[in-house]
């Protein structure tokens, strides 16, 4: 039975996945947190000091972004070269990290890049051109003290034995394309004091200071940052067709913020222009995604509507012809289809889904109402049938002891006709009622059969007598002498009647054989009478006399024709004479027979 309580088992489409769309934001927020935090980026672990104007200009390198995703990603040993003092943020000499937490292996930047792409987070973390493998700790400054967004720390297991963590080997730096690096380096320059400049459309801008190193090394550090940004834009452009609208918005926001005033050297204006082109393509992709969502929603509405229409079709069946078990199973299957579509398909707007669900629920309610009404009426009808058959059983039981075999047999036939016309009760009741009715009949017929068996035993000797009489009677056939056959058959018939009845099973057989002999004698007698019929004989003799007179006249005509010698008259008279003689011969034969 399909019950209304099953409605409570369903999950409304608006509440199923309330937080499903918020999951992709976590990676992007981590990337933004990494960008907002004060950053001091140094080339390689043993390189000279590097200074940058301000923390917001920092662009997260892949290794830095991997670190911002969780506490396990930070290198175990960060270092920066010792060098002369410089303005801004100056990195200190490389020192191993203190054992504030258990040593955790660093998440290599290459591993983060090679992971399966998954939205804005992975685009921001998957740049092919690496920044320095190790991030040195910058010297704290007042600017660094301002709070910024940070990734939520995860609990770290406490080490059993506190000990200083051993330095971890730096992950390999991805190779830098020399041609791309040379083109990017053309957009910057380095002063004698290590100040690094980048050329933009609005003029030159200081991106940082890299002291204690040659110009090529200082410029290369910021070139690699540019190549990282360029790789992120390229990856975003390549993955654009596979991204959702939310991922597109998050990645665009991240890259736009990163390209405002990046501390990098390269064709920043060209990269911003490229990002604008990607932004336009992203708008088209967003429109396509919206169209896809709308098409999917339309298909979902069509699928749900089809489910509802099938349920309404089941509910609209004629109750007198409905297969209730199969129809109930069909409705349960449709309900499972509805739940599956609700779970796995696109979410519908509340008014549409509520309207469809009301139709579906109404169909189920109507089906249940029709089923209850049908079985209620069926129970009442079967109760009436049961009462009628109880009365027929009472009448049958009254006749069970009767010995008026003929009349009682006819009465039982009448009761059987009334039983069939009464209809059917429930299967259980009908089987029990039929067993009682049949038992009453069986008592009567068993008594009748026992009586017939006794009678048949008495009649078995009569059967032997009649079989012997049949042999004598059948010897008269075929009949050659009617009078003799009739004389022989008459005493046999008297003995036949005197022999008495035979068993019921043999009556038709022996009576049929005797009737066949009697019919053969009657046929022979009829044929003989037809041959000796006086009236027929008188008619034959009269016809013969007429023909004889005609023949005499024709003989006279033939004699006269011969006297004249007319051949035609002779032939005509001869033909007529021959015909009359033939007729006379036939009449005389018939009269003799």
XYZ file of C-alpha atoms in Angstrom:
593
model
C 0.000 0.000 0.000
C 1.252 3.493 -0.814
C 0.797 5.475 2.390
C 0.853 9.236 2.906
C 3.486 8.788 5.590
C 6.018 8.196 2.859
C 5.858 11.954 2.196
C 7.896 12.483 5.371
C 10.710 10.319 3.993
C 11.416 12.698 1.147
C 13.936 15.513 1.251
C 12.674 18.790 -0.121
C 14.794 20.031 -3.001
C 15.618 23.329 -1.329
C 16.916 21.686 1.821
C 18.840 18.784 0.304
C 22.048 20.553 -0.553
C 21.856 23.818 1.322
C 25.605 24.100 1.732
C 26.688 22.202 -1.371
C 27.608 25.322 -3.306
C 29.823 26.814 -0.608
C 32.505 24.135 -0.753
C 34.565 25.540 -3.668
C 35.135 28.801 -1.797
C 37.541 27.340 0.717
C 40.514 27.069 -1.643
C 40.057 30.585 -3.002
C 39.732 32.019 0.491
C 42.980 30.313 1.421
C 44.655 31.844 -1.619
C 43.299 35.297 -0.737
C 44.504 34.844 2.815
C 47.940 34.007 1.531
C 47.939 37.152 -0.618
C 46.716 39.395 2.187
C 49.303 38.209 4.694
C 52.618 40.094 4.836
C 54.954 38.428 2.428
C 58.729 38.484 2.156
C 59.812 36.497 -0.867
C 63.454 35.582 -1.206
C 65.042 33.800 -4.119
C 66.957 30.721 -2.955
C 67.841 29.683 0.578
C 71.418 30.897 0.359
C 70.758 34.042 -1.649
C 71.194 37.657 -0.540
C 68.671 39.806 1.295
C 65.555 41.011 -0.496
C 63.338 43.905 0.512
C 59.888 44.866 -0.781
C 57.928 48.065 -0.365
C 54.771 46.717 1.298
C 53.077 43.454 2.182
C 49.925 43.827 0.008
C 52.067 43.828 -3.130
C 53.138 40.268 -2.497
C 51.827 37.656 -4.919
C 51.637 34.105 -3.601
C 53.999 31.710 -5.267
C 52.919 28.092 -5.633
C 54.945 27.029 -2.631
C 53.524 29.854 -0.547
C 49.958 29.063 -1.572
C 50.498 25.419 -0.762
C 51.650 26.506 2.661
C 48.554 28.671 3.159
C 46.301 25.674 2.523
C 47.301 23.987 5.759
C 49.954 23.861 8.451
C 51.603 20.798 6.976
C 52.716 22.547 3.830
C 55.311 24.920 5.347
C 58.958 23.952 4.810
C 60.700 22.619 7.870
C 63.719 24.868 7.421
C 63.385 28.348 5.937
C 66.427 30.501 5.315
C 67.390 33.866 3.902
C 70.873 35.145 3.113
C 72.548 37.553 5.474
C 73.401 40.834 3.921
C 73.638 44.556 4.436
C 70.702 46.419 5.850
C 68.095 47.660 3.425
C 64.939 49.654 3.578
C 61.564 47.887 3.791
C 61.481 44.227 4.673
C 64.892 42.643 4.963
C 65.335 38.869 5.215
C 67.614 37.541 7.920
C 70.241 34.861 7.646
C 68.929 31.312 7.203
C 68.076 29.678 10.506
C 66.430 26.302 11.124
C 62.892 26.421 12.520
C 62.505 25.961 16.220
C 60.770 22.788 17.360
C 57.445 24.466 18.162
C 55.561 21.602 16.479
C 56.409 18.174 15.175
C 58.375 18.142 11.990
C 56.033 17.758 9.029
C 57.190 17.148 5.495
C 56.752 20.116 3.226
C 54.158 19.954 0.472
C 56.223 20.306 -2.700
C 55.084 22.965 -5.079
C 55.418 20.526 -7.925
C 53.020 18.152 -6.180
C 50.469 20.889 -5.749
C 50.738 21.755 -9.407
C 50.424 18.165 -10.552
C 47.284 17.517 -8.471
C 43.960 17.222 -10.296
C 42.606 20.728 -11.015
C 39.574 21.603 -8.984
C 38.521 25.245 -9.295
C 40.053 28.541 -8.270
C 42.224 27.080 -5.524
C 44.085 24.764 -7.844
C 44.483 27.396 -10.565
C 46.077 29.700 -8.034
C 48.363 26.945 -6.770
C 49.362 25.314 -10.057
C 51.809 27.753 -11.643
C 54.483 25.924 -13.655
C 57.206 28.476 -13.020
C 58.439 28.118 -9.472
C 59.318 30.765 -6.983
C 62.258 30.108 -4.693
C 62.087 26.658 -3.192
C 62.480 27.960 0.385
C 60.732 30.919 1.927
C 63.049 32.806 4.305
C 61.555 34.379 7.392
C 61.461 38.185 6.937
C 62.512 40.486 9.733
C 59.359 41.652 11.557
C 58.408 45.259 10.931
C 55.539 47.457 12.153
C 53.805 46.980 8.834
C 53.881 43.250 9.380
C 52.083 43.533 12.707
C 48.706 44.425 11.215
C 46.314 41.468 11.286
C 45.338 39.712 8.101
C 43.259 36.735 7.099
C 44.817 33.426 7.959
C 43.973 29.848 7.162
C 42.185 28.068 9.983
C 44.792 25.898 11.720
C 44.169 22.204 11.983
C 45.117 20.223 15.088
C 48.630 18.860 14.942
C 49.560 15.695 16.858
C 51.896 16.314 19.748
C 55.299 14.637 19.395
C 56.201 12.011 21.952
C 59.746 13.343 22.416
C 60.269 17.082 21.931
C 63.249 17.656 19.741
C 64.462 20.165 17.257
C 63.192 19.397 13.796
C 65.843 18.511 11.289
C 65.927 20.697 8.169
C 63.928 19.263 5.300
C 65.330 19.274 1.821
C 63.782 21.964 -0.387
C 61.512 20.755 -3.172
C 62.878 21.053 -6.684
C 62.266 24.359 -8.465
C 60.328 23.917 -11.718
C 62.414 24.865 -14.735
C 62.027 28.362 -16.132
C 61.691 28.856 -19.875
C 64.694 30.953 -20.867
C 62.883 32.719 -23.717
C 59.916 33.692 -21.533
C 62.270 34.792 -18.767
C 64.262 36.974 -21.179
C 61.102 38.619 -22.536
C 59.867 39.313 -19.014
C 63.245 40.650 -17.871
C 63.102 43.262 -20.634
C 60.315 44.992 -18.662
C 62.470 45.631 -15.583
C 65.759 46.968 -14.336
C 67.881 46.846 -11.169
C 69.630 49.829 -9.557
C 73.052 49.647 -8.028
C 71.540 49.439 -4.557
C 69.447 46.355 -5.549
C 66.171 48.212 -6.088
C 64.119 46.417 -8.727
C 61.868 48.397 -11.087
C 59.171 47.308 -13.526
C 57.973 49.305 -16.512
C 54.220 49.741 -16.959
C 52.025 51.982 -19.080
C 51.826 54.516 -16.265
C 55.577 54.549 -15.805
C 58.133 52.721 -13.740
C 57.289 51.272 -10.347
C 59.469 49.846 -7.573
C 58.628 46.220 -6.904
C 61.250 45.486 -4.264
C 64.886 45.500 -3.275
C 67.236 42.569 -3.633
C 70.623 43.305 -2.029
C 73.780 41.310 -1.930
C 73.289 39.719 -5.334
C 74.055 40.505 -8.945
C 71.528 42.200 -11.212
C 70.608 39.009 -13.084
C 69.786 37.130 -9.906
C 67.777 40.028 -8.459
C 65.799 40.493 -11.676
C 65.292 36.743 -12.103
C 63.571 36.492 -8.728
C 60.815 38.918 -9.754
C 60.663 37.530 -13.283
C 59.796 34.154 -11.839
C 56.947 35.768 -9.953
C 55.616 37.202 -13.194
C 55.897 33.835 -14.889
C 53.926 32.344 -12.005
C 51.134 34.866 -12.553
C 51.248 34.283 -16.290
C 50.951 30.514 -15.749
C 47.948 31.021 -13.472
C 46.181 33.099 -16.130
C 47.007 30.509 -18.806
C 45.725 27.685 -16.635
C 42.528 29.605 -15.906
C 42.046 30.241 -19.624
C 42.593 26.562 -20.454
C 40.210 25.305 -17.776
C 37.531 27.911 -18.407
C 35.161 25.550 -20.322
C 35.115 23.125 -17.382
C 34.592 25.653 -14.573
C 31.303 26.553 -12.959
C 30.063 30.097 -12.638
C 31.084 30.305 -8.999
C 34.590 29.009 -9.701
C 34.946 31.517 -12.546
C 34.008 34.424 -10.269
C 36.367 33.300 -7.494
C 39.320 32.798 -9.842
C 38.745 36.116 -11.622
C 38.646 37.918 -8.281
C 41.866 36.223 -7.161
C 43.763 36.957 -10.383
C 42.447 40.526 -10.638
C 43.618 41.261 -7.106
C 46.975 39.617 -7.792
C 47.539 41.782 -10.899
C 46.702 45.151 -9.325
C 50.267 45.992 -8.227
C 52.167 42.732 -8.249
C 55.749 42.596 -7.056
C 56.854 41.010 -10.296
C 58.768 41.957 -13.433
C 57.302 41.323 -16.863
C 54.707 42.581 -19.315
C 52.146 43.256 -16.614
C 49.969 45.428 -18.869
C 49.891 42.661 -21.471
C 49.025 40.106 -18.806
C 46.202 42.351 -17.553
C 44.951 42.712 -21.132
C 45.058 38.943 -21.523
C 43.111 38.573 -18.292
C 40.529 41.036 -19.637
C 40.150 38.866 -22.754
C 39.743 35.834 -20.539
C 37.233 37.825 -18.494
C 35.156 38.412 -21.638
C 35.358 34.726 -22.492
C 34.388 33.972 -18.912
C 31.236 36.049 -19.348
C 30.328 33.926 -22.363
C 31.118 30.772 -20.398
C 29.000 32.042 -17.516
C 26.108 32.593 -19.929
C 26.620 29.099 -21.354
C 26.693 27.635 -17.859
C 23.488 29.488 -17.020
C 21.896 28.137 -20.204
C 23.082 24.635 -19.331
C 21.635 24.982 -15.849
C 18.364 26.218 -17.294
C 18.259 23.347 -19.794
C 19.032 20.852 -17.045
C 16.321 22.412 -14.907
C 13.858 22.192 -17.807
C 14.741 18.524 -18.302
C 14.300 17.935 -14.592
C 10.878 19.601 -14.691
C 9.940 17.444 -17.693
C 11.140 14.298 -15.903
C 9.248 15.159 -12.730
C 6.157 16.033 -14.772
C 6.368 12.655 -16.534
C 6.525 10.933 -13.139
C 3.481 12.895 -11.969
C 1.527 12.135 -15.152
C 2.246 8.418 -14.806
C 1.059 8.538 -11.194
C -2.105 10.361 -12.268
C -2.684 7.761 -14.971
C -2.420 4.980 -12.385
C -4.833 6.824 -10.079
C -7.340 7.398 -12.921
C -7.821 3.699 -13.691
C -11.270 2.123 -13.534
C -11.428 0.632 -10.005
C -13.319 -2.399 -11.294
C -10.470 -3.237 -13.680
C -7.480 -2.132 -11.623
C -4.804 -4.642 -10.654
C -4.300 -3.168 -7.197
C -1.093 -4.993 -6.298
C 0.695 -4.150 -9.551
C -0.606 -0.570 -9.503
C 0.521 -0.085 -5.894
C 3.994 -1.351 -6.782
C 4.019 1.018 -9.765
C 3.234 3.998 -7.525
C 5.990 2.996 -5.088
C 8.424 2.769 -7.994
C 7.368 6.245 -9.169
C 7.919 7.567 -5.641
C 11.446 6.114 -5.660
C 12.037 7.786 -9.027
C 10.857 11.102 -7.564
C 13.210 10.786 -4.587
C 16.136 9.855 -6.831
C 15.451 12.835 -9.116
C 15.229 15.046 -6.044
C 18.519 13.674 -4.714
C 20.619 13.566 -7.882
C 18.974 15.983 -10.302
C 19.039 19.783 -10.502
C 17.129 21.636 -7.833
C 13.812 23.081 -8.961
C 12.336 26.341 -7.809
C 10.048 25.979 -4.816
C 6.716 26.867 -6.549
C 7.301 24.426 -9.419
C 8.342 21.565 -7.177
C 5.521 22.211 -4.722
C 2.967 22.221 -7.534
C 4.307 18.976 -8.989
C 4.479 17.355 -5.572
C 0.885 18.361 -4.832
C -0.217 16.677 -8.058
C 1.814 13.571 -7.246
C 0.526 13.458 -3.669
C -3.046 13.986 -4.856
C -2.681 11.070 -7.303
C -1.427 8.795 -4.521
C -4.235 9.933 -2.218
C -6.843 9.355 -4.924
C -5.423 5.903 -5.619
C -5.603 4.987 -1.922
C -9.134 6.359 -1.663
C -10.295 4.394 -4.708
C -8.653 1.258 -3.393
C -10.263 1.582 0.040
C -13.642 2.293 -1.537
C -13.303 -0.619 -3.965
C -12.401 -3.120 -1.278
C -15.103 -1.773 1.027
C -17.705 -2.334 -1.681
C -16.136 -5.679 -2.503
C -16.375 -6.749 1.133
C -20.068 -5.792 1.231
C -20.755 -7.613 -2.039
C -18.885 -10.694 -0.898
C -20.847 -10.681 2.357
C -24.086 -10.775 0.359
C -22.738 -13.592 -1.807
C -21.738 -15.475 1.314
C -25.262 -15.177 2.740
C -26.831 -16.363 -0.530
C -24.520 -19.355 -0.718
C -25.205 -20.218 2.908
C -28.881 -20.517 1.962
C -28.053 -22.709 -1.045
C -25.960 -24.951 1.205
C -28.888 -25.311 3.624
C -31.168 -26.399 0.771
C -28.534 -28.810 -0.546
C -28.102 -30.366 2.873
C -31.883 -30.871 3.141
C -31.856 -32.866 -0.130
C -28.811 -34.947 0.779
C -30.879 -37.766 2.361
C -33.477 -37.973 -0.441
C -33.981 -41.292 -2.292
C -36.062 -39.783 -5.051
C -33.139 -40.048 -7.380
C -34.586 -38.425 -10.473
C -36.286 -35.397 -8.911
C -33.448 -34.796 -6.465
C -30.848 -34.920 -9.235
C -32.824 -32.261 -11.125
C -33.061 -30.182 -7.930
C -29.298 -30.323 -7.484
C -28.818 -29.150 -11.064
C -31.014 -26.167 -10.271
C -29.025 -25.427 -7.113
C -25.790 -25.535 -9.111
C -27.163 -22.970 -11.577
C -28.132 -20.683 -8.679
C -24.660 -21.154 -7.127
C -22.950 -20.015 -10.315
C -25.256 -17.005 -10.629
C -24.652 -15.920 -7.006
C -21.106 -14.684 -7.730
C -17.939 -15.090 -5.678
C -17.184 -14.372 -2.056
C -13.634 -13.915 -0.789
C -11.301 -16.703 -1.828
C -11.069 -18.132 1.681
C -14.831 -18.013 2.305
C -15.717 -19.193 -1.182
C -13.492 -22.252 -0.912
C -15.024 -23.177 2.449
C -18.587 -22.629 1.185
C -17.958 -24.701 -1.928
C -16.572 -27.546 0.171
C -19.783 -27.625 2.249
C -22.033 -27.398 -0.819
C -20.085 -30.107 -2.590
C -20.201 -32.346 0.506
C -24.011 -32.132 0.619
C -24.228 -33.043 -3.052
C -21.720 -35.802 -2.634
C -23.750 -37.488 0.091
C -26.763 -37.693 -2.215
C -24.833 -38.868 -5.260
C -22.866 -41.400 -3.234
C -26.150 -42.895 -1.996
C -27.553 -42.921 -5.517
C -24.421 -44.550 -6.907
C -24.540 -47.203 -4.181
C -28.155 -47.959 -5.066
C -27.279 -48.122 -8.750
C -24.412 -50.482 -7.965
C -26.778 -52.846 -6.184
C -29.220 -52.684 -9.069
C -26.439 -53.249 -11.592
C -25.366 -56.365 -9.681
C -28.913 -57.718 -9.956
C -29.114 -56.857 -13.670
C -25.834 -58.566 -14.612
C -27.611 -61.921 -15.155
C -30.215 -60.238 -17.338
C -27.365 -58.906 -19.446
C -26.090 -62.402 -20.135
C -29.557 -63.533 -21.304
C -29.952 -60.575 -23.632
C -26.497 -61.041 -25.115
C -27.446 -64.658 -26.000
C -30.712 -63.456 -27.573
C -28.773 -60.870 -29.572
C -26.603 -63.564 -31.114
C -29.737 -65.403 -32.359
C -31.366 -62.210 -33.628
C -28.306 -60.974 -35.469
C -28.104 -64.360 -37.270
C -31.309 -63.373 -39.180
C -29.481 -60.549 -40.938
C -29.285 -60.149 -43.881
C -32.965 -61.022 -44.406
C -33.646 -63.337 -47.356
C -37.102 -64.523 -46.379
C -39.184 -61.842 -44.758
C -41.892 -64.131 -43.466
C -39.398 -66.592 -41.919
C -37.359 -63.750 -40.392
C -40.426 -62.188 -38.796
C -41.540 -65.550 -37.450
C -38.107 -66.171 -35.886
C -37.744 -62.613 -34.473
C -41.072 -62.465 -32.669
C -40.301 -65.101 -29.965
C -36.839 -63.554 -29.498
C -38.475 -60.200 -28.760
C -40.787 -61.807 -26.204
C -37.817 -63.391 -24.442
C -35.982 -60.011 -24.604
C -38.766 -58.246 -22.759
C -39.032 -61.051 -20.229
C -35.304 -60.930 -19.472
C -35.720 -57.569 -17.694
C -33.366 -54.591 -17.235
C -29.623 -54.638 -17.710
C -26.962 -52.517 -15.919
C -27.157 -48.830 -16.811
C -23.758 -48.871 -18.446
C -24.863 -51.589 -20.907
C -28.368 -50.365 -21.748
C -27.527 -48.338 -24.825
C -25.142 -50.937 -26.183
C -27.476 -53.977 -26.070
C -30.640 -52.040 -26.928
C -28.916 -50.560 -29.949
C -27.939 -53.957 -31.303
C -31.516 -55.286 -30.978
C -32.962 -52.196 -32.644
C -30.595 -52.705 -35.571
C -31.921 -56.268 -36.148
C -35.527 -55.134 -35.924
C -34.857 -52.304 -38.393
C -33.301 -54.741 -40.897
C -36.416 -56.966 -40.799
C -38.693 -53.947 -41.245
C -36.711 -52.740 -44.238
C -36.920 -56.165 -45.927
C -40.657 -56.318 -45.286
C -41.186 -52.877 -46.792
C -39.278 -53.802 -49.926
C -41.342 -56.975 -50.369
C -44.602 -55.116 -49.944
C -43.629 -52.566 -52.556
C -43.017 -55.373 -55.027
C -46.407 -57.088 -54.366
C -48.537 -53.974 -54.138
C -51.933 -54.852 -55.943
C -52.550 -51.316 -57.020
C -49.146 -51.066 -58.556
C -49.633 -54.434 -60.285
C -52.998 -53.309 -61.725
C -51.401 -50.160 -63.084
C -48.665 -52.223 -64.718
C -51.164 -54.628 -66.348
C -53.250 -51.718 -67.713
C -50.160 -50.136 -69.221
C -49.170 -53.459 -70.801
C -52.617 -53.853 -72.436
C -52.397 -50.380 -73.903
C -48.930 -51.048 -75.278
C -50.035 -54.359 -76.824
C -52.888 -52.575 -78.640
C -50.498 -49.895 -79.862
C -48.028 -52.517 -81.078
C -50.787 -54.275 -83.088
C -51.688 -51.015 -84.813
C -48.033 -50.243 -85.596
C -47.521 -53.728 -87.089
C -50.466 -53.056 -89.455
C -48.958 -49.700 -90.434
C -45.610 -51.365 -91.161
C -47.276 -53.981 -93.407
C -49.017 -51.304 -95.459
C -45.757 -49.344 -95.812
C -43.961 -52.364 -97.122
C -46.725 -52.939 -99.679
C -46.263 -49.414 -100.998
C -42.507 -49.722 -100.928
C -42.052 -46.293 -99.282
C -38.775 -46.613 -97.428
C -39.350 -43.590 -95.220
C -42.717 -44.831 -94.039
C -41.248 -48.271 -93.475
C -38.437 -46.847 -91.326
C -40.782 -44.613 -89.330
C -43.234 -47.438 -88.637
C -40.414 -49.788 -87.655
C -38.948 -47.263 -85.177
C -42.274 -46.656 -83.484
C -42.939 -50.373 -83.277
C -39.562 -51.096 -81.665
C -40.094 -48.399 -79.021
C -43.494 -49.726 -78.028
C -42.179 -53.264 -77.762
C -39.360 -52.053 -75.414
C -41.832 -50.244 -73.180
C -44.030 -53.348 -73.018
C -41.082 -55.485 -71.978
C -40.207 -53.077 -69.130
C -43.794 -52.971 -67.862
C -44.067 -56.726 -67.876
C -40.793 -57.074 -65.868
C -41.998 -54.593 -63.285
C -45.280 -56.415 -62.906
C -43.466 -59.686 -62.375
C -41.259 -58.195 -59.634
